[in-house]
Structures are given as structure tokens and as C-alpha cells.
Amino acid sequence: MAVVSGSPSGFESSDGNMTVEGTSAADWNCFANGVAPGFAASGINTGTGTCSTALVPGNAVALHPDANNPANGEVTWKAGQKLDAPCPVLLSNGSVPNKDDFTGIASYNEQDSATPPNTFLYGAEIRDVANGNSSGNVELNQSAGTSACPINRTAGDRLLAFDFTVGGTLPAITGSTKRPSWRSSSPSSAST
């Protein structure tokens, strides 16, 4: 189990599984069994540890892109767009290879008691298969989307790029600042 230093809930964020092993700790399965919307409603083993009482279920989000859009296929970007387009267009009828198919996505955030507080952001994704190199991105946008512009990109937004190498099993994470173009910073390796 690997906990980020200072994590208020003791979130086991880099152990490569979804179950909690520590005492008064946290992992993704702590949100299952009816605790937070979008996570499995019942029958999930939380692990051998105990889930922290510091968890805030309202700060957890789970999405299942395939289940939310079954008739139309994958949600994909419209071809030909620039990476820094301020209002990119999504299509709901694309197709991607299984190695690029994210079937489950989750996020959780929490703050410690420092002044000003430090914010901890955790993310998880489940790929259909890990049988080839693949990439995924997470945008941390400052402006909320609207019905006319669901993804509203502005100056200073952040992009986290996840490149899965070694046959899709080893993630490398790169952070960038947005607009007028993404400026890349040094990648950091993460273990699964």
C-alpha cells in the first residue's frame, strides 16, 4: 500500500488495486456498496482494512462511458481539431481499439487542514484491455462547461497526459499548462 504524504483519508493511491489494506485508510472500493453514486451498488469487497471516516463520498465521481452511451458507441473527438481549441467538439458515435477503451473512470478530491488548504486529487481508470501502448489525457479546466461548449478551455488550464508504455502496462505522467499552447513539463513515472 502506498499513501501520499499528508493525505487526510490515507488514500492508497498508488498500490495498483482498488481495495483498502490499511487501518482507517481509503481506496476506490470504499465508495462502493451504495456509498457514492456511480460506483457498484452492492457485492463489492472493500478489502482487508477499514475505510477512513475522513472520506467525503460527495467528492467522489465514477463514470462508465460505454454504459452511458451504449447505442452510439464510443465518445470520441471530432477529427481535425487542434489540441488547444477553446471549445472542442465531441462525437458520440466513434470507435476506438480495445486498448484505448476506458470502461470506467473515477475521481476523488479532498483537502487537508493547512492554511491555505492543500487539495489532493486522485484519479482511476479501467481500460478494456492492456495489450498495447496507449495514451489518455485528463483536463483540469478552470471554467465550467455549458450546453453550447461542454469543454470550456481557458488560459492556465492544466493537462495531465498518461502514456501507457511497455505493452500498455507502465504509465508515464506528463503535466502541461494550457494556452496559448500546452507547455510540457518533465514526465514522472508511476508504478501500477
Tab-separated table of C-alpha atoms in Angstrom:
chain	number	residue	atom	x	y	z
A	1	MET	CA	0.000	0.000	0.000
A	2	ALA	CA	1.295	3.466	-0.884
A	3	VAL	CA	-0.256	6.582	0.640
A	4	VAL	CA	0.529	10.121	-0.493
A	5	SER	CA	2.158	12.023	2.374
A	6	GLY	CA	-0.430	14.221	4.105
A	7	SER	CA	-3.490	12.545	2.579
A	8	PRO	CA	-6.357	13.313	5.021
A	9	SER	CA	-8.049	9.962	4.363
A	10	GLY	CA	-4.884	7.877	3.975
A	11	PHE	CA	-5.856	7.188	0.345
A	12	GLU	CA	-3.885	4.217	-1.004
A	13	SER	CA	-3.393	5.917	-4.346
A	14	SER	CA	-0.542	4.050	-5.984
A	15	ASP	CA	-0.834	0.431	-4.918
A	16	GLY	CA	-2.422	-0.669	-8.199
A	17	ASN	CA	-5.614	-2.096	-6.737
A	18	MET	CA	-8.980	-0.813	-5.601
A	19	THR	CA	-9.160	-2.411	-2.146
A	20	VAL	CA	-8.164	-0.857	1.173
A	21	GLU	CA	-5.467	-2.648	3.169
A	22	GLY	CA	-4.641	-0.114	5.897
A	23	THR	CA	-6.444	0.797	9.098
A	24	SER	CA	-8.532	3.965	8.753
A	25	ALA	CA	-7.334	4.284	5.162
A	26	ALA	CA	-9.070	4.639	1.805
A	27	ASP	CA	-9.194	3.183	-1.699
A	28	TRP	CA	-11.727	3.150	-4.533
A	29	ASN	CA	-13.852	0.271	-3.193
A	30	CYS	CA	-14.641	2.361	-0.090
A	31	PHE	CA	-17.097	4.251	-2.335
A	32	ALA	CA	-18.919	1.074	-3.457
A	33	ASN	CA	-21.922	-0.673	-1.925
A	34	GLY	CA	-24.175	2.394	-2.061
A	35	VAL	CA	-21.720	4.870	-0.512
A	36	ALA	CA	-21.303	7.107	-3.607
A	37	PRO	CA	-23.221	7.323	-6.910
A	38	GLY	CA	-21.716	5.709	-9.996
A	39	PHE	CA	-19.815	3.043	-8.063
A	40	ALA	CA	-21.052	-0.566	-7.785
A	41	ALA	CA	-24.203	-0.619	-5.645
A	42	SER	CA	-23.593	-3.907	-3.834
A	43	GLY	CA	-21.448	-7.003	-3.528
A	44	ILE	CA	-18.025	-5.295	-3.544
A	45	ASN	CA	-15.256	-6.385	-1.158
A	46	THR	CA	-13.696	-3.224	0.281
A	47	GLY	CA	-10.529	-5.084	1.323
A	48	THR	CA	-8.810	-6.307	4.466
A	49	GLY	CA	-8.508	-2.829	6.024
A	50	THR	CA	-11.059	-0.321	7.251
A	51	CYS	CA	-12.309	2.677	5.287
A	52	SER	CA	-11.427	6.059	6.780
A	53	THR	CA	-14.181	8.150	8.356
A	54	ALA	CA	-12.432	11.183	6.766
A	55	LEU	CA	-13.741	10.170	3.310
A	56	VAL	CA	-16.272	12.580	1.786
A	57	PRO	CA	-18.433	10.453	-0.573
A	58	GLY	CA	-19.858	13.573	-2.225
A	59	ASN	CA	-16.375	14.346	-3.589
A	60	ALA	CA	-16.219	11.022	-5.480
A	61	VAL	CA	-17.366	10.608	-9.076
A	62	ALA	CA	-17.487	7.446	-11.180
A	63	LEU	CA	-18.315	7.393	-14.890
A	64	HIS	CA	-18.834	4.474	-17.227
A	65	PRO	CA	-18.590	5.878	-20.761
A	66	ASP	CA	-19.658	2.698	-22.553
A	67	ALA	CA	-22.660	2.081	-20.296
A	68	ASN	CA	-23.805	5.701	-20.617
A	69	ASN	CA	-23.727	5.628	-24.431
A	70	PRO	CA	-24.453	2.021	-25.491
A	71	ALA	CA	-26.430	2.630	-28.679
A	72	ASN	CA	-23.980	5.088	-30.199
A	73	GLY	CA	-20.582	3.538	-29.429
A	74	GLU	CA	-17.567	5.389	-28.087
A	75	VAL	CA	-17.422	9.080	-27.264
A	76	THR	CA	-14.574	10.443	-29.405
A	77	TRP	CA	-13.114	13.780	-30.508
A	78	LYS	CA	-14.200	15.166	-33.859
A	79	ALA	CA	-11.300	14.618	-36.285
A	80	GLY	CA	-9.201	17.577	-37.403
A	81	GLN	CA	-9.385	19.673	-34.208
A	82	LYS	CA	-6.367	21.385	-32.690
A	83	LEU	CA	-5.321	20.300	-29.192
A	84	ASP	CA	-5.800	23.805	-27.826
A	85	ALA	CA	-9.205	24.510	-29.429
A	86	PRO	CA	-11.133	26.578	-26.825
A	87	CYS	CA	-14.383	24.632	-27.338
A	88	PRO	CA	-13.637	21.177	-28.793
A	89	VAL	CA	-16.376	19.062	-30.346
A	90	LEU	CA	-17.148	15.557	-29.093
A	91	LEU	CA	-18.853	12.864	-31.147
A	92	SER	CA	-20.866	10.072	-29.558
A	93	ASN	CA	-20.630	7.524	-32.332
A	94	GLY	CA	-16.926	6.852	-32.809
A	95	SER	CA	-14.951	3.672	-32.476
A	96	VAL	CA	-11.651	3.065	-30.711
A	97	PRO	CA	-9.427	-0.024	-30.359
A	98	ASN	CA	-9.965	-2.006	-27.133
A	99	LYS	CA	-6.544	-0.914	-25.815
A	100	ASP	CA	-7.783	2.711	-25.946
A	101	ASP	CA	-11.202	1.969	-24.439
A	102	PHE	CA	-11.708	3.384	-20.932
A	103	THR	CA	-14.666	1.465	-19.498
A	104	GLY	CA	-14.552	3.069	-16.045
A	105	ILE	CA	-13.251	6.440	-14.858
A	106	ALA	CA	-13.268	7.779	-11.290
A	107	SER	CA	-12.030	10.815	-9.398
A	108	TYR	CA	-11.925	11.879	-5.764
A	109	ASN	CA	-10.658	15.071	-4.127
A	110	GLU	CA	-10.056	16.089	-0.546
A	111	GLN	CA	-8.390	18.925	1.360
A	112	ASP	CA	-6.191	18.908	4.437
A	113	SER	CA	-6.457	21.375	7.345
A	114	ALA	CA	-3.462	23.554	6.341
A	115	THR	CA	-3.910	27.293	5.745
A	116	PRO	CA	-4.466	27.627	2.857
A	117	PRO	CA	-5.575	24.005	2.428
A	118	ASN	CA	-3.739	21.597	0.134
A	119	THR	CA	-6.024	19.850	-2.340
A	120	PHE	CA	-5.441	16.183	-3.145
A	121	LEU	CA	-6.850	14.849	-6.427
A	122	TYR	CA	-6.972	11.107	-7.126
A	123	GLY	CA	-7.932	9.513	-10.408
A	124	ALA	CA	-8.515	5.995	-11.650
A	125	GLU	CA	-9.364	4.415	-14.946
A	126	ILE	CA	-10.149	0.926	-16.091
A	127	ARG	CA	-9.129	0.008	-19.615
A	128	ASP	CA	-10.875	-2.717	-21.571
A	129	VAL	CA	-7.515	-4.450	-22.175
A	130	ALA	CA	-3.859	-3.560	-21.590
A	131	ASN	CA	-2.460	-5.153	-24.724
A	132	GLY	CA	-0.611	-2.289	-26.365
A	133	ASN	CA	0.788	1.177	-25.859
A	134	SER	CA	-1.913	3.796	-25.389
A	135	SER	CA	-2.419	7.367	-24.204
A	136	GLY	CA	-5.072	9.196	-22.242
A	137	ASN	CA	-5.483	12.762	-21.053
A	138	VAL	CA	-7.228	14.464	-18.161
A	139	GLU	CA	-8.042	18.141	-18.459
A	140	LEU	CA	-8.272	20.261	-15.315
A	141	ASN	CA	-10.243	23.224	-16.647
A	142	GLN	CA	-10.951	26.332	-14.600
A	143	SER	CA	-14.198	27.266	-16.358
A	144	ALA	CA	-17.329	25.160	-16.248
A	145	GLY	CA	-18.742	23.877	-19.487
A	146	THR	CA	-22.082	24.965	-20.903
A	147	SER	CA	-24.606	23.295	-23.176
A	148	ALA	CA	-23.095	25.215	-26.114
A	149	CYS	CA	-19.492	24.447	-25.049
A	150	PRO	CA	-19.282	21.325	-22.817
A	151	ILE	CA	-15.483	21.568	-22.575
A	152	ASN	CA	-14.567	25.200	-21.955
A	153	ARG	CA	-10.798	25.642	-22.221
A	154	THR	CA	-9.150	28.856	-20.950
A	155	ALA	CA	-5.654	30.202	-20.300
A	156	GLY	CA	-3.988	28.479	-17.355
A	157	ASP	CA	-5.905	25.178	-17.579
A	158	ARG	CA	-3.871	22.032	-16.900
A	159	LEU	CA	-3.455	18.860	-18.906
A	160	LEU	CA	-2.275	15.567	-17.432
A	161	ALA	CA	-1.163	13.124	-20.121
A	162	PHE	CA	-0.955	9.415	-19.301
A	163	ASP	CA	1.162	7.389	-21.710
A	164	PHE	CA	0.881	3.644	-21.163
A	165	THR	CA	4.042	2.000	-22.485
A	166	VAL	CA	5.659	-1.441	-22.254
A	167	GLY	CA	2.665	-3.049	-23.913
A	168	GLY	CA	0.267	-0.763	-22.053
A	169	THR	CA	1.298	-1.747	-18.516
A	170	LEU	CA	3.606	1.113	-17.395
A	171	PRO	CA	2.121	4.619	-17.101
A	172	ALA	CA	4.224	7.766	-17.509
A	173	ILE	CA	2.540	11.002	-16.444
A	174	THR	CA	3.276	14.409	-18.006
A	175	GLY	CA	1.790	17.697	-16.835
A	176	SER	CA	1.308	20.744	-19.063
A	177	THR	CA	-0.083	24.267	-18.791
A	178	LYS	CA	-2.696	25.327	-21.335
A	179	ARG	CA	-2.917	28.220	-23.819
A	180	PRO	CA	-1.697	29.672	-25.944
A	181	SER	CA	-0.304	26.158	-26.316
A	182	TRP	CA	0.331	23.341	-23.885
A	183	ARG	CA	3.805	23.721	-22.419
A	184	SER	CA	5.163	20.350	-21.454
A	185	SER	CA	6.909	19.686	-18.170
A	186	SER	CA	9.011	16.708	-17.208
A	187	PRO	CA	7.254	13.352	-17.191
A	188	SER	CA	7.185	11.367	-13.987
A	189	SER	CA	6.913	7.622	-13.870
A	190	ALA	CA	4.234	5.923	-11.822
A	191	SER	CA	4.056	2.290	-10.906
A	192	THR	CA	0.996	0.119	-11.117
